[in-house]
Structure formats: C-alpha cells, structure tokens
XYZ file of C-alpha atoms in Angstrom:
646
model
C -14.428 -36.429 8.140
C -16.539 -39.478 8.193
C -19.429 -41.204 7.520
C -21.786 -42.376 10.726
C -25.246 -44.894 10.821
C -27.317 -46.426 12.940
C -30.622 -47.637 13.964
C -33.075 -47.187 16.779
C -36.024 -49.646 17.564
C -38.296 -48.233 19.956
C -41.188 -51.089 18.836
C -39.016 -53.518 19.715
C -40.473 -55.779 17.178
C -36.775 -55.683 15.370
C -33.215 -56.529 17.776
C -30.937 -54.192 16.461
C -28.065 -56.279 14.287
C -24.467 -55.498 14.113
C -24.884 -57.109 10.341
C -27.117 -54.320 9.350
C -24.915 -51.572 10.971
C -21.917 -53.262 9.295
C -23.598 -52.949 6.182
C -24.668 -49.141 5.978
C -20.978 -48.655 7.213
C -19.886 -50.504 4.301
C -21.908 -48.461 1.796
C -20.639 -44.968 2.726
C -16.931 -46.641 3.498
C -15.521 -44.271 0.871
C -16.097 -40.832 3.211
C -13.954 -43.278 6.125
C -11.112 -45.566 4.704
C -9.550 -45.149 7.793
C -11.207 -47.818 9.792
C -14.794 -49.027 11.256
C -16.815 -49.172 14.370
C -19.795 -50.127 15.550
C -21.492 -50.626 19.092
C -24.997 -51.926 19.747
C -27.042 -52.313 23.159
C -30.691 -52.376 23.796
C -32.711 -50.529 21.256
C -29.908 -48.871 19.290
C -26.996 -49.321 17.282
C -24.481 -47.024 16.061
C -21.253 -47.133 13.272
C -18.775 -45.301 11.668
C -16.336 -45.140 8.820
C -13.675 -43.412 10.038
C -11.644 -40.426 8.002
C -8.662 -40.181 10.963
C -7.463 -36.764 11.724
C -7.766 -35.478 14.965
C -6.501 -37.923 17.550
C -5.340 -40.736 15.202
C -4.605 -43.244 17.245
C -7.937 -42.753 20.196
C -10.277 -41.346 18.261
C -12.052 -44.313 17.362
C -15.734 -44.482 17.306
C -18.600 -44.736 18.557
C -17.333 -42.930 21.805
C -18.896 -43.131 25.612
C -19.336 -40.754 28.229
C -17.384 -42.081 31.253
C -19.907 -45.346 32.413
C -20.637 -45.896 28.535
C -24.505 -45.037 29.214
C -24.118 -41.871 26.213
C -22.591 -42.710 23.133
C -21.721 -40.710 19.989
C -20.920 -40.820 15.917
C -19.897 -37.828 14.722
C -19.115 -36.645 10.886
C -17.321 -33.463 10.470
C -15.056 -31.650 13.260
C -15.668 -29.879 16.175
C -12.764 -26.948 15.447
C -13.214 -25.699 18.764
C -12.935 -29.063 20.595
C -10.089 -27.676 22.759
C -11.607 -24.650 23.963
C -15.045 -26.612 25.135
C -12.909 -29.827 26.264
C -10.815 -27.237 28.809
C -14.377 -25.966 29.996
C -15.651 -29.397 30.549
C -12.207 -30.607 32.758
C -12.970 -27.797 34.815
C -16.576 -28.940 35.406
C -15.167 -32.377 36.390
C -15.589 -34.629 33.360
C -13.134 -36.769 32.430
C -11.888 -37.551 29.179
C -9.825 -40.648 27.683
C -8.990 -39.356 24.124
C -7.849 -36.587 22.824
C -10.811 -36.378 20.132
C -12.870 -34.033 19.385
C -15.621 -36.057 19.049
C -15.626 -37.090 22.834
C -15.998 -33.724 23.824
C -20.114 -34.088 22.669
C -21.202 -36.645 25.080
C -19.835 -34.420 27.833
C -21.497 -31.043 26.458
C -24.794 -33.101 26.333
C -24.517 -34.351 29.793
C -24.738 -30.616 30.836
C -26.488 -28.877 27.984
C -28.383 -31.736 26.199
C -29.969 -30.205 23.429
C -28.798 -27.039 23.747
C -25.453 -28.593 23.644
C -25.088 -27.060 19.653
C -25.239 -23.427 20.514
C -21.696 -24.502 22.037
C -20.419 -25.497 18.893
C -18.434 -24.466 15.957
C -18.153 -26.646 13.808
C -18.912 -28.505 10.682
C -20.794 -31.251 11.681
C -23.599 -33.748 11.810
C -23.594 -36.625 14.285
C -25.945 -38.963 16.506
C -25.930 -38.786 20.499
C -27.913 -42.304 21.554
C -29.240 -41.319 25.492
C -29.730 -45.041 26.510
C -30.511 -44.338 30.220
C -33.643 -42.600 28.301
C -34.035 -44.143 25.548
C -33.616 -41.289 23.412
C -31.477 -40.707 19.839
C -30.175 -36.375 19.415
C -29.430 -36.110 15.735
C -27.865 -32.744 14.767
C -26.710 -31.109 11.592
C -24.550 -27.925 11.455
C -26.167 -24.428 11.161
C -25.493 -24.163 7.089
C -25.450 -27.756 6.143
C -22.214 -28.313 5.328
C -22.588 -31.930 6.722
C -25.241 -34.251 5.421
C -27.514 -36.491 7.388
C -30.462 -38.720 6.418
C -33.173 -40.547 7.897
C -35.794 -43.228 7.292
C -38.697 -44.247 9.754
C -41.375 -46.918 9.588
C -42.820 -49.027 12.244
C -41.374 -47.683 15.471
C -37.959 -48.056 13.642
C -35.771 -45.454 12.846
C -32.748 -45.179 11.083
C -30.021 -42.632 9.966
C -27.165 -42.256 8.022
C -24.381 -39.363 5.782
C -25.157 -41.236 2.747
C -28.740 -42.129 1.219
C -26.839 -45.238 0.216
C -26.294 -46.669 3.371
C -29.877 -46.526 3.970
C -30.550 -48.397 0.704
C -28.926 -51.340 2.128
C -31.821 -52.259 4.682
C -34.279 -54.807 4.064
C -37.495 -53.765 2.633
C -36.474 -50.464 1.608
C -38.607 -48.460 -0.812
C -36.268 -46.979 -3.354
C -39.192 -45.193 -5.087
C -38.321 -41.560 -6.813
C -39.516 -38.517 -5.411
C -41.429 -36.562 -7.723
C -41.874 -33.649 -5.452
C -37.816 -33.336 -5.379
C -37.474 -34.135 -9.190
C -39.317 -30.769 -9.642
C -37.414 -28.984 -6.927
C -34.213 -30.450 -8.395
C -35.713 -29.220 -11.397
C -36.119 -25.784 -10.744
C -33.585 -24.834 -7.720
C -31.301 -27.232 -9.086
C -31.454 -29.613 -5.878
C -34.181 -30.979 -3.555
C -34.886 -29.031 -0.775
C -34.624 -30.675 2.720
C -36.628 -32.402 4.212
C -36.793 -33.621 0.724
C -34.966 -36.145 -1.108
C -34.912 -37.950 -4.169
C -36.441 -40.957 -2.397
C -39.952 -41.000 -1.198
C -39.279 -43.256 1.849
C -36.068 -41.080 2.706
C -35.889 -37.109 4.502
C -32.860 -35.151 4.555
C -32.232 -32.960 8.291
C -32.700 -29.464 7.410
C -29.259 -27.568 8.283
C -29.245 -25.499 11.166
C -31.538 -28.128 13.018
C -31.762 -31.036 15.657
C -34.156 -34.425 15.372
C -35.006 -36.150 18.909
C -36.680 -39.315 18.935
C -38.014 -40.718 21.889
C -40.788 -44.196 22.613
C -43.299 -41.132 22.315
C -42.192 -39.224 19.090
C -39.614 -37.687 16.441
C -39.710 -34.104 16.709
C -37.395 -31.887 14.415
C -36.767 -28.028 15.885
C -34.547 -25.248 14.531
C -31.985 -24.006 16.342
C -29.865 -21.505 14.213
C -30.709 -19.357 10.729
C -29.502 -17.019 9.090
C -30.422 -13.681 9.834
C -30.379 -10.336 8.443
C -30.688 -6.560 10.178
C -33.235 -3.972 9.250
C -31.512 -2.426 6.156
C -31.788 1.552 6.796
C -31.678 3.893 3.496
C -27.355 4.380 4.347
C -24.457 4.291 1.862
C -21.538 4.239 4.670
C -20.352 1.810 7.383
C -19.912 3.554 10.451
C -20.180 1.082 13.143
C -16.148 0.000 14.300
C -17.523 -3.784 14.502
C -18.577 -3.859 10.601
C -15.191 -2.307 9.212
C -13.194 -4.454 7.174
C -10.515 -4.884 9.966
C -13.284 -6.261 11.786
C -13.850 -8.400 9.239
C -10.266 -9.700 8.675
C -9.964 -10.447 12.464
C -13.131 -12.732 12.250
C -11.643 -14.689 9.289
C -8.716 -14.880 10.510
C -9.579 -16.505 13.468
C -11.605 -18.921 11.498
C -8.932 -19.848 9.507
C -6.548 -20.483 12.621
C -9.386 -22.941 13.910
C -10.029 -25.074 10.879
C -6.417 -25.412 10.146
C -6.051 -27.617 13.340
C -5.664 -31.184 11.993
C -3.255 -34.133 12.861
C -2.708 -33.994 9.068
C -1.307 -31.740 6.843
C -3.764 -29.427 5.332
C -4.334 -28.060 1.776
C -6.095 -25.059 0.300
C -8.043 -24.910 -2.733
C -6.848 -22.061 -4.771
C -9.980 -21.272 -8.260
C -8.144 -17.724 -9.283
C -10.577 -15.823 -7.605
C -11.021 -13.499 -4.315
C -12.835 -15.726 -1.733
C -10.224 -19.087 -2.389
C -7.050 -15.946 -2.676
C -7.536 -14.779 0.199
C -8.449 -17.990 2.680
C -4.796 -19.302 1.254
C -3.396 -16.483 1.988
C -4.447 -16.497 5.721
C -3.511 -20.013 5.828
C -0.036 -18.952 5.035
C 0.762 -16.869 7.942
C 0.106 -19.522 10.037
C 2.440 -22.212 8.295
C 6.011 -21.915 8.984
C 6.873 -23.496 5.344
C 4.538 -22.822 2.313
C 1.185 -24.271 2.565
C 0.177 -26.816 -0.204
C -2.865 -25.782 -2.858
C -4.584 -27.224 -5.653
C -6.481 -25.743 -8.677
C -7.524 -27.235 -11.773
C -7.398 -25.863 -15.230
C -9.545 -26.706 -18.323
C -8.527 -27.035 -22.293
C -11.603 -24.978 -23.057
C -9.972 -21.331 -22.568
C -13.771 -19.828 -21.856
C -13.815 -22.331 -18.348
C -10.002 -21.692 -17.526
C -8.861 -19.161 -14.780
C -4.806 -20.624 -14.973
C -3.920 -16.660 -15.400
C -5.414 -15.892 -12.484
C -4.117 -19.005 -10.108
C -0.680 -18.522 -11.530
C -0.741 -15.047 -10.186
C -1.982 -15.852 -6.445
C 0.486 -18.851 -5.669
C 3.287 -16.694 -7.407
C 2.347 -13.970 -4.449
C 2.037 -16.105 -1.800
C 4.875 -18.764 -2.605
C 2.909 -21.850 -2.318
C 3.848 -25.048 -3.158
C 1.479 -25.748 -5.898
C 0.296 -28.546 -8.384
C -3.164 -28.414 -10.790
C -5.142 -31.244 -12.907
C -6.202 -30.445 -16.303
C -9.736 -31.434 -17.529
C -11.121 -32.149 -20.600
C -14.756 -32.716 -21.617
C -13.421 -36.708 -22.266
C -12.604 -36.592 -18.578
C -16.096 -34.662 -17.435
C -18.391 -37.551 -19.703
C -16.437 -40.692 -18.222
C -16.442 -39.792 -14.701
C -20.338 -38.740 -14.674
C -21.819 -41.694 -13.630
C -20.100 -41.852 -10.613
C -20.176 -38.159 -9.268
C -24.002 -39.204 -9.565
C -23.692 -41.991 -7.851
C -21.514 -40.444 -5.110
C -24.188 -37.554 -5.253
C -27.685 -38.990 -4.948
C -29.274 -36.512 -6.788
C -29.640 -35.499 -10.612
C -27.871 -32.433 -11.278
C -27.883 -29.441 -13.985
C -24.777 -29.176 -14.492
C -21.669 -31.006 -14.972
C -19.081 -28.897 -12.663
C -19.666 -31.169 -9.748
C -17.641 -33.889 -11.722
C -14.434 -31.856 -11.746
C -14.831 -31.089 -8.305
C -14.450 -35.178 -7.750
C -11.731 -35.494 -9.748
C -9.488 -32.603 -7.922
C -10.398 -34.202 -4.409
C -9.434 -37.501 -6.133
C -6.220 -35.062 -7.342
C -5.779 -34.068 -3.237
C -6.083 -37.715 -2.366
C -3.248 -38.975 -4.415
C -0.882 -35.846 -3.145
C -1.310 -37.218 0.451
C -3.598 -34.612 1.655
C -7.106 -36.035 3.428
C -8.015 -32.389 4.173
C -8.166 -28.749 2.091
C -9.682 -25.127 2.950
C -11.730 -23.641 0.580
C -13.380 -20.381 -0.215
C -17.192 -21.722 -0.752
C -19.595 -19.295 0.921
C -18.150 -15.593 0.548
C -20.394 -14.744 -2.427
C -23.763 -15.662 -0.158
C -22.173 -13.801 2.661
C -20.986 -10.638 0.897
C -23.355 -10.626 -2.107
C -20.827 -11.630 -4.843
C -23.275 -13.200 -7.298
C -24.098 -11.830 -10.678
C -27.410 -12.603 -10.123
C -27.307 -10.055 -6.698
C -26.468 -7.179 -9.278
C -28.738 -8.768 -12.127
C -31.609 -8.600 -9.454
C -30.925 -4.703 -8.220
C -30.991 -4.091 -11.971
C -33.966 -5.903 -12.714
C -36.119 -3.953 -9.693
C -34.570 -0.554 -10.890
C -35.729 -1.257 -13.870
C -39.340 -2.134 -12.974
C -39.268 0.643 -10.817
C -38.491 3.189 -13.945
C -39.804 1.278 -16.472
C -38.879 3.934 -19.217
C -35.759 4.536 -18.089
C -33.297 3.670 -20.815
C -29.932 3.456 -19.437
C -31.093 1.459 -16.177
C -31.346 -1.071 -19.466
C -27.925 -0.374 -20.717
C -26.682 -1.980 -17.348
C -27.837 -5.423 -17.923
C -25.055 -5.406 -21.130
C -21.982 -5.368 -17.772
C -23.281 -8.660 -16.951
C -22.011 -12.180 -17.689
C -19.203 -11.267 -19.153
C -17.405 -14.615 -18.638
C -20.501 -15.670 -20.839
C -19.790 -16.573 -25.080
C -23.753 -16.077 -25.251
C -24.730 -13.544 -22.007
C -28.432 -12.715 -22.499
C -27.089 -9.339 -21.521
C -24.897 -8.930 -24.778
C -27.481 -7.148 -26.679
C -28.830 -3.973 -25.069
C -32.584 -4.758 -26.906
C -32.489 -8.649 -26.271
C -31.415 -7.834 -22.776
C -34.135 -5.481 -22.026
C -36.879 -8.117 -22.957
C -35.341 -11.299 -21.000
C -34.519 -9.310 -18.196
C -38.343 -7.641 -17.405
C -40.045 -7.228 -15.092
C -43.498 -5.790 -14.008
C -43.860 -3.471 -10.694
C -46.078 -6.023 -9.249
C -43.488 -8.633 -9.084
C -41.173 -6.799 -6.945
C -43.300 -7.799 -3.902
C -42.353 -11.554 -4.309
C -39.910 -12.744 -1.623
C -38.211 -14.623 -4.436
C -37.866 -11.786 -7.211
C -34.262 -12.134 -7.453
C -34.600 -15.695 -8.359
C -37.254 -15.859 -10.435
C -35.036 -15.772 -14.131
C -33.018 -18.197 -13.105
C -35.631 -20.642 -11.762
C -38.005 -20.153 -14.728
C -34.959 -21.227 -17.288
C -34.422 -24.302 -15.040
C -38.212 -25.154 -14.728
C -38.626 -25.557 -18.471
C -36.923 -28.507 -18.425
C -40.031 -30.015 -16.847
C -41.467 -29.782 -20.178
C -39.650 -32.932 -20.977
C -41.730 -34.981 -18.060
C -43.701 -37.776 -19.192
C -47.859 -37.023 -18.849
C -47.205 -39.865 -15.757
C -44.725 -37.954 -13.927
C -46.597 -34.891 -14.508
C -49.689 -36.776 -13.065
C -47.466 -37.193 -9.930
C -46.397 -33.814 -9.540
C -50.194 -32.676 -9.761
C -50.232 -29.293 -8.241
C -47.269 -29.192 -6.483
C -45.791 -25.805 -6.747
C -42.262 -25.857 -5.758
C -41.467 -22.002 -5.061
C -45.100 -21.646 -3.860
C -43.857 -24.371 -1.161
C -40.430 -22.840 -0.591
C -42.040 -19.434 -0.301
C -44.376 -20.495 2.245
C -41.045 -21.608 4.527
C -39.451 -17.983 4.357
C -39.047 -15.797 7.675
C -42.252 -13.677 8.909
C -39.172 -10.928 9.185
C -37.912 -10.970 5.748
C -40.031 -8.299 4.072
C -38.263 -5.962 6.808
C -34.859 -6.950 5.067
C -32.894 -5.360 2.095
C -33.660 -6.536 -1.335
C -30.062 -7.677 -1.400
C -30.563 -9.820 1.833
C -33.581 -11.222 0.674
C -32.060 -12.666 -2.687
C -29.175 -13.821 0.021
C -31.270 -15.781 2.062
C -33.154 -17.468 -0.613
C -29.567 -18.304 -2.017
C -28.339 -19.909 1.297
C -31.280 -21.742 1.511
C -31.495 -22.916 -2.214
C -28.221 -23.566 -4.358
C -25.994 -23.224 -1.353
C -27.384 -25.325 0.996
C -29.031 -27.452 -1.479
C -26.103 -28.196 -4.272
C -22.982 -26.350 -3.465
C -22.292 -27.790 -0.411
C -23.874 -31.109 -1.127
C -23.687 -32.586 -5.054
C -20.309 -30.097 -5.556
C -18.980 -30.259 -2.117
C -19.409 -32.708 0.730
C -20.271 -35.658 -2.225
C -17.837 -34.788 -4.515
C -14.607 -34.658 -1.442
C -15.856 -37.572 0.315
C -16.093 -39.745 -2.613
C -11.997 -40.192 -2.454
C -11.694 -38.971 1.250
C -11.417 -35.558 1.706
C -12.632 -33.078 4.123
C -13.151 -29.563 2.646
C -13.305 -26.961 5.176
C -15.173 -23.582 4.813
C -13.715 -20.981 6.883
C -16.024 -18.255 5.336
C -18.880 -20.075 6.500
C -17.934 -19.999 10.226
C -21.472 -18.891 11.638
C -19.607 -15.937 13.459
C -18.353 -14.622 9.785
C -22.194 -15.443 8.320
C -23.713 -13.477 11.396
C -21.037 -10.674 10.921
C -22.037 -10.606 6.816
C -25.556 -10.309 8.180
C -25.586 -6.946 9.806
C -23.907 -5.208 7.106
C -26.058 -2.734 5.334
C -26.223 -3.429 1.860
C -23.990 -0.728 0.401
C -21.036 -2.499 2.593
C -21.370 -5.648 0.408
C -22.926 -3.793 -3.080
C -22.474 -0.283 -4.195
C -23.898 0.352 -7.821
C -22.480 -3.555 -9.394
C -19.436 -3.345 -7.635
C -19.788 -6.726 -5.580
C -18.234 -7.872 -1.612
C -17.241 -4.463 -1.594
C -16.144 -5.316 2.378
C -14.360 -8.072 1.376
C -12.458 -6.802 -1.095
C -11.141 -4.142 0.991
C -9.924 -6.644 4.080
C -8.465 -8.678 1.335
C -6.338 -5.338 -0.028
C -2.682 -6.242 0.500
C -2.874 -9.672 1.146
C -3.936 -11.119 -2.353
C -2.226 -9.329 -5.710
C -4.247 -5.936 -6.550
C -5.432 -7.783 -9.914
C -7.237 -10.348 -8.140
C -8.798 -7.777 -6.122
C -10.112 -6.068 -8.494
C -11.234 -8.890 -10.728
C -14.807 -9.128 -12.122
C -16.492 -11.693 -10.648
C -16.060 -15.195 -12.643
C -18.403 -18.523 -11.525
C -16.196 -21.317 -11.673
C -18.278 -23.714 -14.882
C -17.473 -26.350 -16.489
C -18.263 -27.204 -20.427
C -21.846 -29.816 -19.959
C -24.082 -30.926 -23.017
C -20.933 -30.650 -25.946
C -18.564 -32.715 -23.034
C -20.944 -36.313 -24.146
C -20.478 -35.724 -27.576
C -17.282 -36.488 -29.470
C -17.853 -36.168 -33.461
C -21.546 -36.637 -32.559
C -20.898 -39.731 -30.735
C -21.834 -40.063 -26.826
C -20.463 -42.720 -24.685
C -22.171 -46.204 -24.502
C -24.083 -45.332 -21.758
C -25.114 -41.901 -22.303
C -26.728 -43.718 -25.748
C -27.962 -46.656 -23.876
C -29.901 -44.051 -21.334
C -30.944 -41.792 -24.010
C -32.276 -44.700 -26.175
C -36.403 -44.686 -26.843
C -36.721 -47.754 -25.641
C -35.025 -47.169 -22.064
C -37.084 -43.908 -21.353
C -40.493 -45.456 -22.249
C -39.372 -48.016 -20.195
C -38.773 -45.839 -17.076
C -41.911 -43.650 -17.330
C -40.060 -40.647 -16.762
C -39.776 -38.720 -20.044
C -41.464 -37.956 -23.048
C -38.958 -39.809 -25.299
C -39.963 -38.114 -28.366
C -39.442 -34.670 -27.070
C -35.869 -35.531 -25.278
C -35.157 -37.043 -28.655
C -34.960 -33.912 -30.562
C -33.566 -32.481 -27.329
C -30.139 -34.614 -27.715
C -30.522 -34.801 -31.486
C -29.999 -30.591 -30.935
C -27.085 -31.835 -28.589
C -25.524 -33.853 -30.603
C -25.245 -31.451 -33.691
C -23.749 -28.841 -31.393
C -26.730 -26.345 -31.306
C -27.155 -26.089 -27.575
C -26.184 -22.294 -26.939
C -28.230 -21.643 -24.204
C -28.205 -22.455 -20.223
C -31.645 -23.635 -20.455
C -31.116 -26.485 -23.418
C -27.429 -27.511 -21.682
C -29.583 -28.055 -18.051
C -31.961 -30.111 -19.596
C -29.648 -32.356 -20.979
C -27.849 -32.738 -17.988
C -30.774 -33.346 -15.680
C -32.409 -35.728 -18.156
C -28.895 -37.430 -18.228
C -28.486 -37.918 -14.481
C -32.045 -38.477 -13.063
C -31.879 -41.584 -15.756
C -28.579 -42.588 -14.230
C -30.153 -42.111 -10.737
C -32.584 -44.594 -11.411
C -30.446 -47.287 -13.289
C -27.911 -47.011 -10.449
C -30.728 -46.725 -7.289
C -34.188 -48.533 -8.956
C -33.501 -50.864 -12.363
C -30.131 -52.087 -10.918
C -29.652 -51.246 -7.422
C -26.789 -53.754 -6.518
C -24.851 -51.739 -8.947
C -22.246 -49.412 -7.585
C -19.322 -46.780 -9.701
C-alpha cells in the first residue's frame, strides 16, 4: 500500500518540478513510510510514498517498461501479479523486479486501456504514455483505493490523498456545498464529488485518460445483478454454497501473498470469522488477529471474538476504547479522512490500525463487504418489511415484524409495535422509487441540514441529492429484485462512499496499513450477484448462503448470530461531566460558527446544549452532532488554518 502523485502539463505554460512532486509525496507520506520516488520528463511527473511489501528490495517506484518510455505509480496490489507476469514472459517482455507493480506497464503495452479487465486487484495507479503524451488513471472496480484529481489551465494533477493536492500553488480550498449535503444525507460525498469545489474524486470501477485533446472518464466494471425470477431454491451447481466457499477461498489464498507477515481483523461476527478462518489453513503456525473491545457493554462484541480465536487457535491481542480515547483522537481521523462524518466509529478503526502498526504487522484481511454481497444489513430486512407492509397496509402482524429489528439497539424505533408501525410507513406509491429501501435512513440523516446557515442553504439552492444519485442508477435496475436494488444503492452509497474510504482506506493508511478485502474480490461480488434473492434472504434470516459455506469452519454460535453493526458510542464520547474538550468548545463556540458561515449558531446551540445534558437518544440528534463537529474541523484544518496538520 502506498500513496502515488503527479502532474501533467499539456499547456506547457508550467515545467513540471520535482519540488512540487516532492511535496504532494510529502503530504500523503503517512500511507508510504517506507521510502520515496519521483521521476519527471517532458510534460509529466510522477511520485510515490512507498508502503514496501511485495518485492522489498526492487520494488521501488515509479517503474519503466523496458526503454523507460511507460512509467507507472501504483497504490494498492495487484494479487494476481504472478499469474499475469508468467503470461507476459511468454509474450516476450522482460521484467527487472519482482513487483507487482511492473507487471502494469507491460499489460498496457499490449492491452492499453483494456489492460484492467486483466486485473484483480485492489488498486488505483497512474500509467504516464510519454511516446503519446498521454496519462491512464485507474481505480479498482469497488473503490477500495482512492484517487483524486484537480485540472485547470491545461494542467492536471492527481493524487491518493486530497491533501497532497492542497499543497500546490494557487489551490482553491473552497467547501463543496453540493457534497456537504450528500455527506449529509448518504453520509459521504458521492464521487465525482468531494468536499472541495476545485477537487473530483475517480468514480470506482472507472479509468480517466488525458491526452493534448481532452480528459475523458469511462466505466469499465459495475456491479450487476440477474433478473430475480419468483424462486425460493438454488438449483444451479455454480450458486451452491460449496461454490461459494471455493471462490473465497481462492480469494483469500491470493491476498494473503505478501513479503510481510499478514494479520486478520477478527469484530465477533460471521464475515471477519470466517475470512480468519480461511486464512488459517493456509498458515503453517497460527495466523495473527486483532479486535478491539469497548467499556460501553452495548458497543462490545469481546464474547463473541473470544469464542472465534478460541476455535481457530490464533494468536490474538485487542485494544480497549473508551469514549476519552474516541473525543481525543477525532481531529485527526478527520484530518486523515477529508470528509465530515456522522459518526464516530471511523476513529476506532484508526486507532486498531495504529494497534496493527505497533505489533509489526503493515498488512491485515478483513471481512468488509459480505453484508452488500449477501444482503446482511438490517436495513435489507427493514426494507422487505417496509414494502410488505405497504403492500397490505392493514395487515397487522406484517407490523409486528418491525419489533425483531435492531435489537443491538437501547432505543430501536422498532421496540414498540405502535411507534414502529408509524416510523416505519410507507405509502404504495413509494415502492416504485429505485431508492425505497433507503429512504428512512436518508431522511433521519438529511435533517441535520436543518442546522445550515440561510448562506449555505443559498448555495445548495435546488440541489437535490437523491434526485441526482437517482438519475445515475442502471436503465436495468427496475428488472432487479427489491433486495438487489437496496444492494446496489448500498455499494454505491455507504460502501463505496464511507466504509471503504473515511472507516477503511483513511483510517489504515493513516499509521500504514493495508487492509485487504477478500469478500470483495469482483469474482465473489459477481458470484453474490446472480443469486436469487431467497439464497441471500429468506423471511429476516440474512446471507443465508453464507452462513451455510461458513457451517463448520466458524463455531455454530457465531453462525447463527443475529446480525450486530459494529458502532461506536458518538455525541456522549465529547462530554465528560458536561465538559467537552478545548476544541470541541472552541468549534462549537457562537462566535466561531458565525464566523464560518456554515451554521445557524443559535439552533446548533441548543443542539449541543441537548448534548451536553445527555438527552441525545436518537440516531438523528447523535449524527448531527457529529457532522456539525467534523465539517467545522474540516474547515479549521483545510480553510482557516491550512498549514495545520494532526
């Protein structure tokens, strides 16, 4: 894992300078403590931070094709670099590392673009064509791998980190007020949006060419979903659970190759359970894993991790967190994550990489993805009740399901059978809305916006955010399953948007750590995607598919274990005996927001005056706060004092 830059001048009117390489580098030297490079030559320049752990002593880059006219930067891994590198020998190239990043300028001498339907991978990286003068940027198919970009002037430049960016002259550093409503209601900004106006984000699953003549972004990969026929059984030999074990399997096998030694993440649930447990049969002694546990015994799944290392014999160590812990370490998971947040979990998630980091380990599997793939969400089974419901509006014990839900919950809006009913409605009409599923949980997000200044809201004008996401979705999708509809819209929303970014990729990098994602191999996500629905959801019972592949190899209790989110405590962690931290008051002081023109300071007054007194039950009151919290730390860090850094 690393973190790559560089500049192209087709104008001319600017000679590319090492300086300004060496400086992106430098911001985003945290994802690469390993080392530096940097090569320049006519209208381009490239760097990297390097993260060493394939080929540690030649994998240095940037890295040439054989006469030095292609070069490359890549961030992520290539985990079937061996495969394509024995192809490529055979078709006469000829390699001088051992890397898998060499094996891309070769693939793009004979497949340019097409060069990433070869891959699998977790990846994004820059290919600089100098015989034509043209940059390939690419980002892997579920955007596991960040990569940002910048134009103006017949200049363009990229970057892993919006930070790096930051550091070139005349940079805007204006907020986005488009992607503070997105982040706002789907709890991150959706690419090609970012929180800076002046700065786009490469949609996963897509390539960006930029020639003298233009930039032109295309899509190469999605995910897709079958035709869902009216079917309650799997009869098809390639969508049994065997089937499905083989795939994984193999997945693990290719992301465990590594130089270093690598670790596994293990939360107490299914999905993390099971990818340590296929890790295991490959190691000859007992893999490593990590976990953390919280004080708070409504956030804490110990139970449950105690009982999947004590099966599988691993050798295991865990950090404790406390909401002390969560409110010191804020400002920097923001600053690491370029984005406000809603929630506060992505700060553990720093501090156990930091916890991986300090055990020796630069890389660790984890089980991220499963519950997009095989429909393990509550709100998946919240949604199917919701329709049935509209569809049988009098029916009475359709109702009585919603009280099963959020049980992990001390206040589930599904506790009381009455209240339930009434949150949880919906009208027929709705139903025909590509984003039904979503709709509760984007509406309690959204009003948060009600805390906007009249300026901001001025700026937003009409801007509809899940009118503009809607009008994005696939021609095909009406043709889907309810289920894989609400699965799309996840993968292209929280997954894409915040798991995988603010909780994963930002969080790991931020002390040097690669997480890996078997699940989300693109052969098990295109697998998941012609299951009929039944195979993932019968009645609530969730990843019914996975659960049976995983029978045997994980204890029977995890197995058949409810589904639990992994949270962490947010509004109560900044107040100690009604006292925040210095900052949090400084932020959250009248003054400061008038100042910035982004809230009303009146109304987030009596917003953390509710906080502060401990009367924030609900999610929507506990996501305000924290978005309020970190979009004001997002500016102070990024606008008022940009030379600041955590």
């Amino acid at each position: 894992m690393c973190g790559i830059a560089g500049i192209v001048d087709h104008g001319g009117r600017h000679p590319i300078s090492a300086e300004d390489i060496q400086a992106m580098i430098a911001a985003i030297s945290h994802r690469g403590p390993d080392g530096t490079g940097i090569w320049t030559g006519g209208a381009a320049g490239l760097g990297h931070a390097r993260l060493s752990i394939i080929d540690q002593s030649g994998g240095a880059q940037p890295i040439g094709n054989e006469d030095g006219s292609i070069q490359v930067v890549l961030n992520g891994e290539i985990f079937n670099y061996i495969e394509l590198r024995e192809c490529l020998i055979a078709r006469g190239h000829r390699f001088k590392t051992q890397s898998d990043t060499e094996v891309l300028v070769h693939l793009y001498e004979d497949y340019g673009d097409a060069m990433v339907q070869h891959l699998n991978g977790q990846f994004a990286f820059a290919i600089w064509d100098a015989p034509r003068e043209r940059l390939l940027l690419a980002r892997d198919r579920v955007g596991i791998r960040p990569l940002f970009y910048t134009q103006a002037a017949g200049r363009l430049a990229f970057a892993s980190e919006i930070k790096a960016l930051l550091t070139l002259p005349d940079m805007s550093r204006r907020i986005n007020p488009r992607a503070l409503a997105q982040v706002f209601t789907f709890w991150a900004p959706i690419a090609p949006d970012t929180m800076f106006a002046s700065v786009h984000q490469l949609p996963a699953g897509h390539v960006l060419s930029c020639d003298s003549r233009r930039v032109q972004v295309t899509r190469y990969w999605d995910w897709q979903f079958e035709v869902d026929p009216v079917a309650d059984n799997i009869t098809a030999a390639s969508t049994r659970p065997e089937a499905l074990l083989e795939l994984l399997d193999d997945a693990v096998r290719l992301q465990l190759r590594s130089d270093v030694p690598v670790g596994a993440y293990v939360s107490g649930g299914l999905d993390s359970a099971l990818i340590a447990a296929l890790a295991a049969r490959y190691r000859s002694i007992p893999i490593r894993t990590f976990s953390m546990t919280f004080e708070d015994a409504e956030f804490d799944e110990s139970l449950y991790q105690q009982q999947v290392i004590g099966q599988l014999g691993t050798e295991h160590s865990s950090m404790r967190v406390n909401a002390a812990d969560i409110a010191t370490q804020f400002p920097k998971a923001i600053f690491h994550a370029e984005t406000p947040v809603v929630r506060t979990a992505p700060v553990a998630m720093m501090m156990l990489s930091r916890h991986v980091r300090d055990a020796g380990f630069k890389v660790v599997l984890t089980g991220e993805g499963a519950d997009e793939i095989f429909g393990g969400y509550d709100l998946f089974k919240e949604a199917r009740v919701r329709r049935s419901m509209a569809n049988h509006p009098g029916s009475t014990w359709r109702a009585s399901l919603l009280t099963r839900l959020y049980p992990w919950l001390r206040h589930s809006p599904g506790a009381g059978r009455a209240l339930s009913a009434k949150f949880f409605h919906a009208e027929p009409q709705a139903l025909s809305s590509p984003t039904f599923g979503h709709a509760i949980r984007w509406s309690t997000t959204s009003r948060a916006m009600q805390f906007f200044s009249d300026d901001l809201r001025d700026q937003i004008g009409s801007y509809d955010p899940v009118a503009c996401f809607e009008s994005t979705l696939p021609k095909a999708m009406p043709k889907w399953s309810a289920l894989a509809r609400d699965q799309y819209v996840e993968a292209h929303t929280l997954l894409d948007g915040y798991l995988l970014a603010a909780q994963g990729d930002r969080m790991s990098l931020a002390n040097g750590v690669e997480g890996r994602y078997p699940f989300l191999d693109h052969r098990v996500v295109e697998w998941g995607g012609k299951l009929q629905a039944a195979a993932k959801m019968r009645g609530l019972l969730e990843k019914r598919v996975l659960k049976q592949a995983a029978n045997g190899l994980v204890p029977q209790s995890i197995v058949k274990r409810a589904k639990q989110p992994y949270r962490t405590p947010d509004s109560q962690c900044f107040f100690v005996d009604r006292r925040a931290p210095d900052y949090v008051e400084a932020l959250l002081d009248e003054s400061h927001l008038r100042a910035t023109g982004l809230f009303d300071p009146d109304a987030v007054g009596r917003l953390v005056q509710k906080c502060r007194n401990g009367r924030s039950l609900g999610f929507g009151d506990n996501m305000a706060f924290v978005g309020i919290l970190s979009t004001l730390l997002l500016e102070h860090q990024f606008v008022s004092r940009p030379a600041m850094a955590v």
